[in-house]
Amino acid sequence: MSRTALRICPLCEATCGLTLTIEGTRVTGARGDREDVFSKGFICPKGASFGAVDGDPDRLRTPLVRKDGELREATWEEAFDAVAAGVRTVVERYGPHSVGVVLGNPNVHTMAGALYPPVLLAGLGTRSVFTASTVDQMPKHVSSGLLYGDANAIPVPDLDHTDHLLLIGANPLESNGSLCTAADFPGKLKALKARGGTLTVIDPRRTRTAKLADRHIAIRPGTDALLLAAMAYALFEEGLVDTGELTPHLQGLEELRAAVQDFSPEAVAGACDVDAPTIRTLARELAAAPTAAVYGRIGSCTVPHGTLASWLVDVLNVLTGNLDRPGGALFPQAATDRTPRPAGPSHGFTLARWRSRVSGHPEAKGELPLSALAEEIDTGTDEGVPIRALITSAANPVLSAPDGDRLDKALGSLDFMVSIDPYLNETTRHATVVLPPPPPSQSPHHDFAFNTLAVRNQVRYTRPAVPLEPGRLPETEIFARLVLAATGMHGADPSAVDELVIGQTLGKAVKEPWSPVHGRDPKELAAQLTGVSGPERRLDMMLRLGPYGDGFGVRPDGLSLQRLLAHPHGIDLGPLRSRLPQPLKTQSGKVELLPQPIADDLPRLRAALDRRPDELVLVGRRHLRSNNSWMHNVPALTGGTNRCTLHIHPEDAERLGVRDGAAVRVKGAGGEVTAPAEVTDSVRPGVVSLPHGWGHDRPGTRMSHAATDPGVNVNQLLDGSLLDPLSGNAVLNGVPIEVAAVAAVSEKLSPVT
Ligand SMILES: Nc1nc2c(c(=O)[nH]1)N[C@H]1C(S)=C(S)[C@@H](COP(=O)(O)OP(=O)(O)OC[C@H]3O[C@@H](n4cnc5c(=O)[nH]c(N)nc54)[C@H](O)[C@@H]3O)O[C@H]1N2
Ligand SMILES: Nc1nc2c(c(=O)[nH]1)N[C@H]1C(S)=C(S)[C@@H](COP(=O)(O)OP(=O)(O)OC[C@H]3O[C@@H](n4cnc5c(=O)[nH]c(N)nc54)[C@H](O)[C@@H]3O)O[C@H]1N2
Ligand code: SF4
Ligand SMILES: [Mo]
């Protein structure tokens, strides 16, 4: 007997609603939920393989604890006892900063990852915090922090209504979108064109997205900040700046004009390898479009001027009056956002409140660069102690961060390491304790993070589609128990963590004059919360306090968990709307167009004008049927074009004597790898491309299918020293490398007789 159940897909940022077919406790099929208020039936090949991802036999079923050097199956009690002993011993001996925390990408795809890390970090009091953000979007957080005073206030292109989309360093036809949650991104781009709009793509590769574009500009990698600065220059010079209704909310327009004066289209053309008339055309088109949105992603962030490029993306939206207006780029308003407070000056955003111990990297948003994790473990200094214990959740930095070999060794030297992870992989194989979460079908789902980045305001929640297997714990409970064990409260009831947060949040809310619960009794409010678990009670609380909430009875038709449960396909909350000045938290209460840290970084961009371009640079790429480092174990999602090959342009291939399909050696500052070449003119000359997340050939892992076609770890080509200084973000694109045909190398090496 089969049945169906709804489940929001957690496999990428698009958050599609799925209808799962379930036989017994096994997911045997998945299709798009046509009634889903957001995704309306869209599904991609990953979502269609939900059952295979969910039912992967290599997923761990029980905790593992290391005994006599070997990871062995253990009970949950043994596992958490070991966590308490391992973490507390290190804290007591070396202090809080000796415990590192690494949070990987899937934390933004689980409820546990949204609800418990803040409590863990507060409880530990450690500054050794590293997340996937610093190999991803930290530059955007920093630019938003500086412009708007809130690192999480990220404007999202109004895909459904814009007339003109300028897309930079993003390939949503493969990635399904990022920092722009939109189910059926491809369909939305086609709809944009069908309604007479234009799509411009800036990418050194002719991607599937670029093929759809009206104009594709194959820029030289790493130079987008120059190009965008030149567009801003052209707008000022040609009198095309029109900030419209934004004007009263802006500060620093004249200073901005002066700041971009060195970056004329003519001045940047050589560095970008884009001619000046084209750059001027881009600026004019942006200004002329009735509405337009500039949007940048991975290719604009993971580069040496990532923060400047991210800032300039928003600057262009401001200069053309497109920030915060329908059809432009707007701030979404999610159902679990905090109660909006009245607009006005606030605390602003501060960088570099502390620095990393070894290299002195500034913190950003409370985090240190993931690139610096290895040195923070393996290098002693007079400034403090190295990291001796590590807590990882949903992270595989051995493959996703620079110089995996060094990190691999460093992890092996720790006193203690615990990982919340379903797999024994390149990173978790070093753990002392592995705590496996249940597969997604057995977990509830709500997108706390992605709803704040969605192209339409909406809210959805799905309860577990399948009951928990015997012997499993919900991931929320695993995380709560980890928090207790790591912070000296081992053995307390895990619901204590949720009740603590509920008490604190309500206690604060009743004191806020703008809160719908101002002046009420927090205990009375807590007693009203519904839900079958701590996390559900917390969701209920956030919904009810939120911008659409029932305010605990104040607005009876407002949102609550009960209301949401009555709408299994979600509740639509309408299109994105203008919100300024409310989201601003700068000290001036305005959009601060030229923040000091940005102004201070501009000379570095100026210096890039005169840099001689590297002969050959590396960029990445993503494949639709994959996701970072953890989906190569699913046979249905591997093979075909989803391979770890080096894309190289025919001209470069010929010059270097590289044949299609033959092995090539790629050498970077951090090491070298050998991969098969794929000669293709989809990359521009001077650029080669290798995907990330491969390199599944280390011993002691349990990902049997991935190991049959391991690929190579592209991040081994990096030594971790290349960063965007403002954000600490790793430079993963535009990295100088050397390529040689393997045969040529061996000829050179073999002695001539
Ligand atoms: N199928 C699939 N989907 C995914 C993921 C996945 O691994 N697979 N990962 C998810 C995650 S974690 C993220 S963050 C998102 C990322 O989402 P996207 O940013 O859309 O992802 P990418 O496909 O890496 O696109 C980056 C593009 O930037 C280009 N590029 C490289 N260097 C430069 C440069 O200097 N300038 C410009 N203009 N372009 C450059 C690359 O050629 C590439 O096409 O995708 C998410 N979705
Ligand atoms: N060269 C290069 N490197 C890159 C990138 C690039 O474009 N180029 N992209 C970067 C980006 S954008 C990102 S986000 C990072 C991603 O890098 P990471 O943050 O390290 O994430 P993943 O590689 O996706 O590994 C995810 C881990 O989470 C585990 N996991 C899966 N599902 C769950 C779950 O439900 N719960 C828990 N607890 N764990 C789970 C997996 O087993 C795996 O160990 O990689 C970065 N690295
Ligand atoms: S687009 Fe993303 S969220 Fe939608 S089905 Fe595919 S993997 Fe899942
Ligand atoms: Mo990412």
PDB file of N, CA, C and O and ligand atoms in Angstrom, residues 13 105 132 135-137 178 297-298 622 628, ligand 4:
ATOM      1  N   GLU A  13      18.448  25.752  -2.723  1.00  0.00           N
ATOM      2  CA  GLU A  13      17.810  26.938  -2.141  1.00  0.00           C
ATOM      3  C   GLU A  13      16.429  27.236  -2.720  1.00  0.00           C
ATOM      4  O   GLU A  13      15.750  28.142  -2.265  1.00  0.00           O
ATOM      5  N   ASN A 105      27.104  23.980   4.899  1.00  0.00           N
ATOM      6  CA  ASN A 105      25.960  24.436   4.108  1.00  0.00           C
ATOM      7  C   ASN A 105      24.605  23.839   4.500  1.00  0.00           C
ATOM      8  O   ASN A 105      23.627  24.583   4.654  1.00  0.00           O
ATOM      9  N   ALA A 132      30.408  27.803   6.223  1.00  0.00           N
ATOM     10  CA  ALA A 132      30.497  27.798   4.765  1.00  0.00           C
ATOM     11  C   ALA A 132      30.329  29.207   4.199  1.00  0.00           C
ATOM     12  O   ALA A 132      30.669  29.453   3.043  1.00  0.00           O
ATOM     13  N   VAL A 135      33.291  30.650   2.420  1.00  0.00           N
ATOM     14  CA  VAL A 135      33.683  30.123   1.100  1.00  0.00           C
ATOM     15  C   VAL A 135      32.512  30.379   0.140  1.00  0.00           C
ATOM     16  O   VAL A 135      32.360  29.701  -0.865  1.00  0.00           O
ATOM     17  N   ASP A 136      31.697  31.369   0.478  1.00  0.00           N
ATOM     18  CA  ASP A 136      30.456  31.569  -0.262  1.00  0.00           C
ATOM     19  C   ASP A 136      30.060  33.047  -0.251  1.00  0.00           C
ATOM     20  O   ASP A 136      30.644  33.847  -0.971  1.00  0.00           O
ATOM     21  N   GLN A 137      29.090  33.412   0.600  1.00  0.00           N
ATOM     22  CA  GLN A 137      28.436  34.718   0.455  1.00  0.00           C
ATOM     23  C   GLN A 137      28.825  35.752   1.498  1.00  0.00           C
ATOM     24  O   GLN A 137      28.167  36.784   1.594  1.00  0.00           O
ATOM     25  N   SER A 178      20.564  31.168  -5.857  1.00  0.00           N
ATOM     26  CA  SER A 178      21.188  31.286  -4.550  1.00  0.00           C
ATOM     27  C   SER A 178      21.115  32.740  -4.085  1.00  0.00           C
ATOM     28  O   SER A 178      21.286  33.657  -4.894  1.00  0.00           O
ATOM     29  N   ARG A 297      26.305  36.530  -7.796  1.00  0.00           N
ATOM     30  CA  ARG A 297      26.416  35.380  -6.898  1.00  0.00           C
ATOM     31  C   ARG A 297      27.841  34.830  -6.899  1.00  0.00           C
ATOM     32  O   ARG A 297      28.783  35.555  -7.125  1.00  0.00           O
ATOM     33  N   ILE A 298      28.024  33.537  -6.726  1.00  0.00           N
ATOM     34  CA  ILE A 298      29.323  32.934  -6.418  1.00  0.00           C
ATOM     35  C   ILE A 298      30.495  33.565  -7.184  1.00  0.00           C
ATOM     36  O   ILE A 298      31.510  33.907  -6.596  1.00  0.00           O
ATOM     37  N   ARG A 622      29.106  24.278 -11.387  1.00  0.00           N
ATOM     38  CA  ARG A 622      28.197  23.363 -10.695  1.00  0.00           C
ATOM     39  C   ARG A 622      27.421  22.563 -11.721  1.00  0.00           C
ATOM     40  O   ARG A 622      27.188  23.019 -12.836  1.00  0.00           O
ATOM     41  N   ASN A 628      27.440  20.394  -4.052  1.00  0.00           N
ATOM     42  CA  ASN A 628      28.671  20.493  -3.271  1.00  0.00           C
ATOM     43  C   ASN A 628      29.328  19.118  -3.137  1.00  0.00           C
ATOM     44  O   ASN A 628      29.487  18.428  -4.135  1.00  0.00           O
TER      45      ASN A 628
HETATM   46 MO    MO B   4      27.002  27.777  -0.969  1.00  0.00          MO
END
